[in-house]
Amino acid sequence: MGSIIEVRQVNKAFGALQVINNCSIEVAKGSITGLIGPNGAGKSTLFNLIAGTFAPDTGQIIFDGEDITAIPSDQLFHRGLLRTFQIAQEFSHMTALENLMMVPPQAGESLLNTWLRPARVQQEEAQVRQKAMDVIEFIGLKHVRNELAGNLSGGQKKLLELGRTMMVDARVVLLDEIAAGVNRTLLQDLIRNIQRLNQELGYTFLVIEHDMDMIAQLCDPVIVLAQGSVMVQGTIEEIQQNEAVIEAYFGNDAH
């Protein structure tokens, strides 16, 4: 299927601290790729580089054949490359449904359009509302669509965040520790929704996660990052049996 994300020999330092060290990875189009590694391996920094939060010192980042190394995150967002925490936190005093409706730009956001094209504004609002209804049903939150988002559980908020990616027709979603703070029941809902978005809508995912059960259920391949560069890549079974990975995670406690 080819690669949709390519990181080519990227380096990033903060002062004297070299965080990403000549790192190269590829994410296949249509895959759910896991990115794991011990604390301090550079996973979140690599996500920030791919998402355009900041630029690498050297190297290239390619998105679907285009060099995006110097393109900021807001432009990448509108091209369909999203990082989950990059999307605004929930508006706690708005309903879950209203939170979804806030994501796509609408004609009504222009005062001139409100005055001169009221029919167009009403039509767009109706279309956005219907899409939000479809999304909230897809992610299994229809029963809380009118609940204030601030009252949702941590897991429901994560599902809502996943739903926001559907409001802008994402192509690649970078998921950073989405399982954190989510109970096991809602975690399975999250996993099912990620799989459905991948299989039914063709989303590509790159997933940072410490929950190895989630990685095992979702991800193939899995990339292991250590000291800012790729240590090994393979299936979760190959990763779990790799002595170098065990040593990196557990050190002397591994034996």
mmCIF file of C-alpha atoms in Angstrom:
data_model
loop_
_atom_site.group_PDB
_atom_site.id
_atom_site.type_symbol
_atom_site.label_atom_id
_atom_site.label_comp_id
_atom_site.label_asym_id
_atom_site.label_seq_id
_atom_site.Cartn_x
_atom_site.Cartn_y
_atom_site.Cartn_z
ATOM 1 C CA MET A 1 0.000 0.000 0.000
ATOM 2 C CA GLY A 2 2.999 2.301 0.345
ATOM 3 C CA SER A 3 3.956 4.701 3.102
ATOM 4 C CA ILE A 4 1.819 7.652 4.119
ATOM 5 C CA ILE A 5 4.308 8.941 6.722
ATOM 6 C CA GLU A 6 8.081 8.825 6.264
ATOM 7 C CA VAL A 7 10.539 10.203 8.804
ATOM 8 C CA ARG A 8 13.949 10.445 7.196
ATOM 9 C CA GLN A 9 17.101 10.776 9.322
ATOM 10 C CA VAL A 10 15.529 13.301 11.665
ATOM 11 C CA ASN A 11 17.422 14.925 14.524
ATOM 12 C CA LYS A 12 16.098 17.148 17.291
ATOM 13 C CA ALA A 13 17.960 18.601 20.257
ATOM 14 C CA PHE A 14 16.837 20.885 23.060
ATOM 15 C CA GLY A 15 19.963 22.723 24.104
ATOM 16 C CA ALA A 16 22.605 20.110 24.850
ATOM 17 C CA LEU A 17 20.027 17.293 25.081
ATOM 18 C CA GLN A 18 19.777 15.222 21.894
ATOM 19 C CA VAL A 19 16.228 13.827 22.007
ATOM 20 C CA ILE A 20 15.820 12.444 18.469
ATOM 21 C CA ASN A 21 18.934 10.908 16.966
ATOM 22 C CA ASN A 22 19.090 10.173 13.221
ATOM 23 C CA CYS A 23 15.623 8.598 13.396
ATOM 24 C CA SER A 24 13.903 7.077 10.369
ATOM 25 C CA ILE A 25 10.503 5.373 10.389
ATOM 26 C CA GLU A 26 7.792 4.570 7.859
ATOM 27 C CA VAL A 27 4.066 4.259 8.528
ATOM 28 C CA ALA A 28 2.180 2.254 5.904
ATOM 29 C CA LYS A 29 -1.022 3.701 4.535
ATOM 30 C CA GLY A 30 -3.999 1.986 6.169
ATOM 31 C CA SER A 31 -1.967 0.523 9.033
ATOM 32 C CA ILE A 32 -2.268 0.801 12.806
ATOM 33 C CA THR A 33 1.383 1.169 13.746
ATOM 34 C CA GLY A 34 2.511 1.077 17.357
ATOM 35 C CA LEU A 35 5.322 3.233 18.726
ATOM 36 C CA ILE A 36 6.673 2.051 22.061
ATOM 37 C CA GLY A 37 9.788 2.532 24.132
ATOM 38 C CA PRO A 38 10.998 3.255 27.643
ATOM 39 C CA ASN A 39 10.365 6.625 29.262
ATOM 40 C CA GLY A 40 12.575 9.286 27.734
ATOM 41 C CA ALA A 41 12.953 7.422 24.431
ATOM 42 C CA GLY A 42 11.679 10.440 22.462
ATOM 43 C CA LYS A 43 8.250 9.138 21.444
ATOM 44 C CA SER A 44 6.272 12.302 22.212
ATOM 45 C CA THR A 45 8.951 14.495 20.645
ATOM 46 C CA LEU A 46 8.775 12.417 17.476
ATOM 47 C CA PHE A 47 4.982 12.879 17.460
ATOM 48 C CA ASN A 48 5.446 16.629 17.834
ATOM 49 C CA LEU A 49 7.810 16.667 14.875
ATOM 50 C CA ILE A 50 5.440 14.684 12.650
ATOM 51 C CA ALA A 51 2.464 16.832 13.685
ATOM 52 C CA GLY A 52 4.325 20.077 12.939
ATOM 53 C CA THR A 53 4.348 21.332 16.531
ATOM 54 C CA PHE A 54 8.007 22.108 15.987
ATOM 55 C CA ALA A 55 10.522 21.481 13.233
ATOM 56 C CA PRO A 56 13.426 19.033 13.248
ATOM 57 C CA ASP A 57 16.982 20.359 13.325
ATOM 58 C CA THR A 58 17.850 18.191 10.335
ATOM 59 C CA GLY A 59 16.090 15.526 8.260
ATOM 60 C CA GLN A 60 12.789 15.315 6.429
ATOM 61 C CA ILE A 61 9.192 14.384 7.202
ATOM 62 C CA ILE A 62 7.065 13.233 4.268
ATOM 63 C CA PHE A 63 3.259 13.010 4.305
ATOM 64 C CA ASP A 64 1.744 11.091 1.385
ATOM 65 C CA GLY A 65 4.658 11.979 -0.874
ATOM 66 C CA GLU A 66 4.872 15.660 0.131
ATOM 67 C CA ASP A 67 7.657 17.190 2.193
ATOM 68 C CA ILE A 68 5.923 18.693 5.250
ATOM 69 C CA THR A 69 9.058 19.370 7.292
ATOM 70 C CA ALA A 70 8.418 23.130 7.482
ATOM 71 C CA ILE A 71 4.604 23.070 7.542
ATOM 72 C CA PRO A 72 2.962 24.110 10.861
ATOM 73 C CA SER A 73 0.466 21.954 12.727
ATOM 74 C CA ASP A 74 -2.646 24.027 11.918
ATOM 75 C CA GLN A 75 -2.086 23.525 8.190
ATOM 76 C CA LEU A 76 -1.426 19.818 8.644
ATOM 77 C CA PHE A 77 -4.638 19.519 10.676
ATOM 78 C CA HIS A 78 -6.648 20.761 7.690
ATOM 79 C CA ARG A 79 -4.846 18.308 5.421
ATOM 80 C CA GLY A 80 -6.004 15.425 7.584
ATOM 81 C CA LEU A 81 -2.945 14.836 9.787
ATOM 82 C CA LEU A 82 -4.119 15.069 13.388
ATOM 83 C CA ARG A 83 -2.689 14.503 16.811
ATOM 84 C CA THR A 84 -5.353 13.768 19.395
ATOM 85 C CA PHE A 85 -4.299 16.283 21.990
ATOM 86 C CA GLN A 86 -3.821 18.863 19.226
ATOM 87 C CA ILE A 87 -7.610 19.019 18.918
ATOM 88 C CA ALA A 88 -9.054 21.459 21.468
ATOM 89 C CA GLN A 89 -9.937 20.076 24.870
ATOM 90 C CA GLU A 90 -13.633 19.541 25.383
ATOM 91 C CA PHE A 91 -15.786 22.601 25.974
ATOM 92 C CA SER A 92 -17.001 21.504 29.383
ATOM 93 C CA HIS A 93 -20.108 23.728 29.418
ATOM 94 C CA MET A 94 -21.287 22.506 26.023
ATOM 95 C CA THR A 95 -22.927 19.168 25.283
ATOM 96 C CA ALA A 96 -21.075 16.260 23.741
ATOM 97 C CA LEU A 97 -22.939 16.840 20.475
ATOM 98 C CA GLU A 98 -22.129 20.553 20.475
ATOM 99 C CA ASN A 99 -18.462 19.735 21.040
ATOM 100 C CA LEU A 100 -18.420 17.729 17.815
ATOM 101 C CA MET A 101 -20.216 20.500 15.943
ATOM 102 C CA MET A 102 -17.485 22.977 16.939
ATOM 103 C CA VAL A 103 -14.762 21.170 14.974
ATOM 104 C CA PRO A 104 -15.361 21.863 11.254
ATOM 105 C CA PRO A 105 -15.229 25.477 9.998
ATOM 106 C CA GLN A 106 -18.647 26.752 9.008
ATOM 107 C CA ALA A 107 -19.918 29.657 6.927
ATOM 108 C CA GLY A 108 -21.659 31.070 9.994
ATOM 109 C CA GLU A 109 -18.295 31.850 11.557
ATOM 110 C CA SER A 110 -18.137 34.851 9.211
ATOM 111 C CA LEU A 111 -20.347 37.755 10.324
ATOM 112 C CA LEU A 112 -20.693 38.810 6.684
ATOM 113 C CA ASN A 113 -22.041 35.380 5.742
ATOM 114 C CA THR A 114 -24.530 35.541 8.618
ATOM 115 C CA TRP A 115 -25.906 38.802 7.246
ATOM 116 C CA LEU A 116 -25.727 38.137 3.516
ATOM 117 C CA ARG A 117 -26.143 34.351 3.218
ATOM 118 C CA PRO A 118 -28.383 33.230 6.096
ATOM 119 C CA ALA A 119 -29.849 30.331 4.077
ATOM 120 C CA ARG A 120 -26.364 28.941 3.365
ATOM 121 C CA VAL A 121 -25.442 29.247 7.039
ATOM 122 C CA GLN A 122 -28.569 27.366 8.137
ATOM 123 C CA GLN A 123 -27.961 24.641 5.548
ATOM 124 C CA GLU A 124 -24.348 24.144 6.678
ATOM 125 C CA GLU A 125 -25.358 24.049 10.342
ATOM 126 C CA ALA A 126 -27.937 21.372 9.565
ATOM 127 C CA GLN A 127 -25.342 19.318 7.671
ATOM 128 C CA VAL A 128 -22.795 19.636 10.485
ATOM 129 C CA ARG A 129 -25.403 18.668 13.072
ATOM 130 C CA GLN A 130 -26.370 15.581 11.083
ATOM 131 C CA LYS A 131 -22.730 14.574 10.712
ATOM 132 C CA ALA A 132 -22.209 15.054 14.451
ATOM 133 C CA MET A 133 -25.242 12.842 15.126
ATOM 134 C CA ASP A 134 -23.807 10.156 12.834
ATOM 135 C CA VAL A 135 -20.398 10.388 14.517
ATOM 136 C CA ILE A 136 -21.742 10.263 18.057
ATOM 137 C CA GLU A 137 -23.744 7.161 17.186
ATOM 138 C CA PHE A 138 -20.675 5.575 15.557
ATOM 139 C CA ILE A 139 -18.556 6.072 18.694
ATOM 140 C CA GLY A 140 -21.302 4.791 20.999
ATOM 141 C CA LEU A 141 -22.054 8.029 22.871
ATOM 142 C CA LYS A 142 -25.557 8.673 21.582
ATOM 143 C CA HIS A 143 -26.945 8.125 25.080
ATOM 144 C CA VAL A 144 -24.907 11.078 26.413
ATOM 145 C CA ARG A 145 -25.136 13.376 23.384
ATOM 146 C CA ASN A 146 -26.996 16.029 25.394
ATOM 147 C CA GLU A 147 -24.811 15.669 28.495
ATOM 148 C CA LEU A 148 -22.377 18.472 29.282
ATOM 149 C CA ALA A 149 -18.940 17.325 28.129
ATOM 150 C CA GLY A 150 -17.452 18.289 31.481
ATOM 151 C CA ASN A 151 -19.642 15.637 33.130
ATOM 152 C CA LEU A 152 -18.404 12.787 30.926
ATOM 153 C CA SER A 153 -16.053 10.147 32.305
ATOM 154 C CA GLY A 154 -12.403 10.107 31.276
ATOM 155 C CA GLY A 155 -13.056 7.262 28.856
ATOM 156 C CA GLN A 156 -16.065 8.992 27.320
ATOM 157 C CA LYS A 157 -13.969 12.119 26.801
ATOM 158 C CA LYS A 158 -11.383 10.000 24.961
ATOM 159 C CA LEU A 159 -14.146 8.596 22.748
ATOM 160 C CA LEU A 160 -15.380 12.137 22.122
ATOM 161 C CA GLU A 161 -11.860 13.173 21.151
ATOM 162 C CA LEU A 162 -11.716 10.288 18.701
ATOM 163 C CA GLY A 163 -15.069 11.457 17.346
ATOM 164 C CA ARG A 164 -13.632 14.897 16.663
ATOM 165 C CA THR A 165 -11.180 13.380 14.207
ATOM 166 C CA MET A 166 -14.168 12.089 12.224
ATOM 167 C CA MET A 167 -15.639 15.584 11.930
ATOM 168 C CA VAL A 168 -12.710 16.676 9.755
ATOM 169 C CA ASP A 169 -12.241 13.426 7.797
ATOM 170 C CA ALA A 170 -8.794 12.630 9.155
ATOM 171 C CA ARG A 171 -6.362 10.606 7.089
ATOM 172 C CA VAL A 172 -3.675 9.986 9.724
ATOM 173 C CA VAL A 173 -4.294 10.170 13.468
ATOM 174 C CA LEU A 174 -1.473 10.238 16.006
ATOM 175 C CA LEU A 175 -2.762 8.750 19.262
ATOM 176 C CA ASP A 176 -0.683 9.616 22.311
ATOM 177 C CA GLU A 177 -1.462 7.483 25.384
ATOM 178 C CA ILE A 178 -5.175 7.395 24.613
ATOM 179 C CA ALA A 179 -5.684 4.503 27.050
ATOM 180 C CA ALA A 180 -4.417 6.495 30.053
ATOM 181 C CA GLY A 181 -7.082 6.833 32.733
ATOM 182 C CA VAL A 182 -9.666 4.792 30.825
ATOM 183 C CA ASN A 183 -11.437 1.879 32.496
ATOM 184 C CA ARG A 184 -11.211 -1.541 30.857
ATOM 185 C CA THR A 185 -14.774 -1.521 29.490
ATOM 186 C CA LEU A 186 -14.420 1.836 27.747
ATOM 187 C CA LEU A 187 -10.918 0.869 26.633
ATOM 188 C CA GLN A 188 -12.444 -1.974 24.624
ATOM 189 C CA ASP A 189 -14.878 0.550 23.112
ATOM 190 C CA LEU A 190 -11.917 2.727 22.144
ATOM 191 C CA ILE A 191 -10.111 -0.223 20.572
ATOM 192 C CA ARG A 192 -13.203 -1.247 18.586
ATOM 193 C CA ASN A 193 -13.722 2.296 17.328
ATOM 194 C CA ILE A 194 -10.095 2.646 16.246
ATOM 195 C CA GLN A 195 -10.358 -0.668 14.405
ATOM 196 C CA ARG A 196 -13.609 0.404 12.730
ATOM 197 C CA LEU A 197 -12.145 3.755 11.650
ATOM 198 C CA ASN A 198 -9.192 1.864 10.211
ATOM 199 C CA GLN A 199 -11.154 -0.890 8.473
ATOM 200 C CA GLU A 200 -14.288 0.971 7.378
ATOM 201 C CA LEU A 201 -12.995 4.497 6.718
ATOM 202 C CA GLY A 202 -9.354 3.823 5.901
ATOM 203 C CA TYR A 203 -7.798 5.837 8.729
ATOM 204 C CA THR A 204 -4.099 5.310 9.355
ATOM 205 C CA PHE A 205 -3.034 5.369 13.016
ATOM 206 C CA LEU A 206 0.311 5.819 14.729
ATOM 207 C CA VAL A 207 -0.107 4.900 18.378
ATOM 208 C CA ILE A 208 2.080 5.728 21.387
ATOM 209 C CA GLU A 209 0.957 3.519 24.228
ATOM 210 C CA HIS A 210 2.338 1.945 27.402
ATOM 211 C CA ASP A 211 -0.563 -0.513 27.642
ATOM 212 C CA MET A 212 0.947 -3.551 25.948
ATOM 213 C CA ASP A 213 -2.399 -5.367 25.855
ATOM 214 C CA MET A 214 -3.797 -2.531 23.766
ATOM 215 C CA ILE A 215 -0.744 -2.536 21.508
ATOM 216 C CA ALA A 216 -1.096 -6.312 21.090
ATOM 217 C CA GLN A 217 -4.768 -6.013 20.117
ATOM 218 C CA LEU A 218 -4.345 -3.099 17.739
ATOM 219 C CA CYS A 219 -0.913 -2.716 16.238
ATOM 220 C CA ASP A 220 1.021 -4.346 13.450
ATOM 221 C CA PRO A 221 3.819 -3.462 13.041
ATOM 222 C CA VAL A 222 5.286 -2.171 16.301
ATOM 223 C CA ILE A 223 8.291 0.171 16.306
ATOM 224 C CA VAL A 224 10.518 0.350 19.384
ATOM 225 C CA LEU A 225 12.221 3.662 20.024
ATOM 226 C CA ALA A 226 15.206 3.971 22.380
ATOM 227 C CA GLN A 227 17.437 6.981 22.950
ATOM 228 C CA GLY A 228 15.795 8.835 20.085
ATOM 229 C CA SER A 229 16.228 6.254 17.347
ATOM 230 C CA VAL A 230 14.668 3.004 16.173
ATOM 231 C CA MET A 231 15.885 -0.071 18.015
ATOM 232 C CA VAL A 232 13.762 -2.675 16.248
ATOM 233 C CA GLN A 233 10.498 -3.117 14.336
ATOM 234 C CA GLY A 234 8.275 -6.161 14.002
ATOM 235 C CA THR A 235 5.147 -7.897 15.218
ATOM 236 C CA ILE A 236 4.252 -7.617 18.894
ATOM 237 C CA GLU A 237 5.315 -11.250 19.365
ATOM 238 C CA GLU A 238 8.753 -10.556 17.886
ATOM 239 C CA ILE A 239 9.109 -7.407 19.993
ATOM 240 C CA GLN A 240 8.180 -9.173 23.232
ATOM 241 C CA GLN A 241 10.806 -11.868 22.627
ATOM 242 C CA ASN A 242 13.599 -9.490 21.621
ATOM 243 C CA GLU A 243 16.406 -9.488 24.200
ATOM 244 C CA ALA A 244 17.507 -5.942 23.343
ATOM 245 C CA VAL A 245 13.974 -4.642 23.918
ATOM 246 C CA ILE A 246 13.679 -6.487 27.234
ATOM 247 C CA GLU A 247 16.999 -5.008 28.342
ATOM 248 C CA ALA A 248 15.972 -1.490 27.298
ATOM 249 C CA TYR A 249 12.716 -1.713 29.246
ATOM 250 C CA PHE A 250 13.827 -3.593 32.324
ATOM 251 C CA GLY A 251 17.623 -3.406 32.470
ATOM 252 C CA ASN A 252 19.147 -5.722 35.038
ATOM 253 C CA ASP A 253 15.697 -6.664 36.350
ATOM 254 C CA ALA A 254 15.011 -8.545 33.118
ATOM 255 C CA HIS A 255 17.224 -11.485 34.094
#
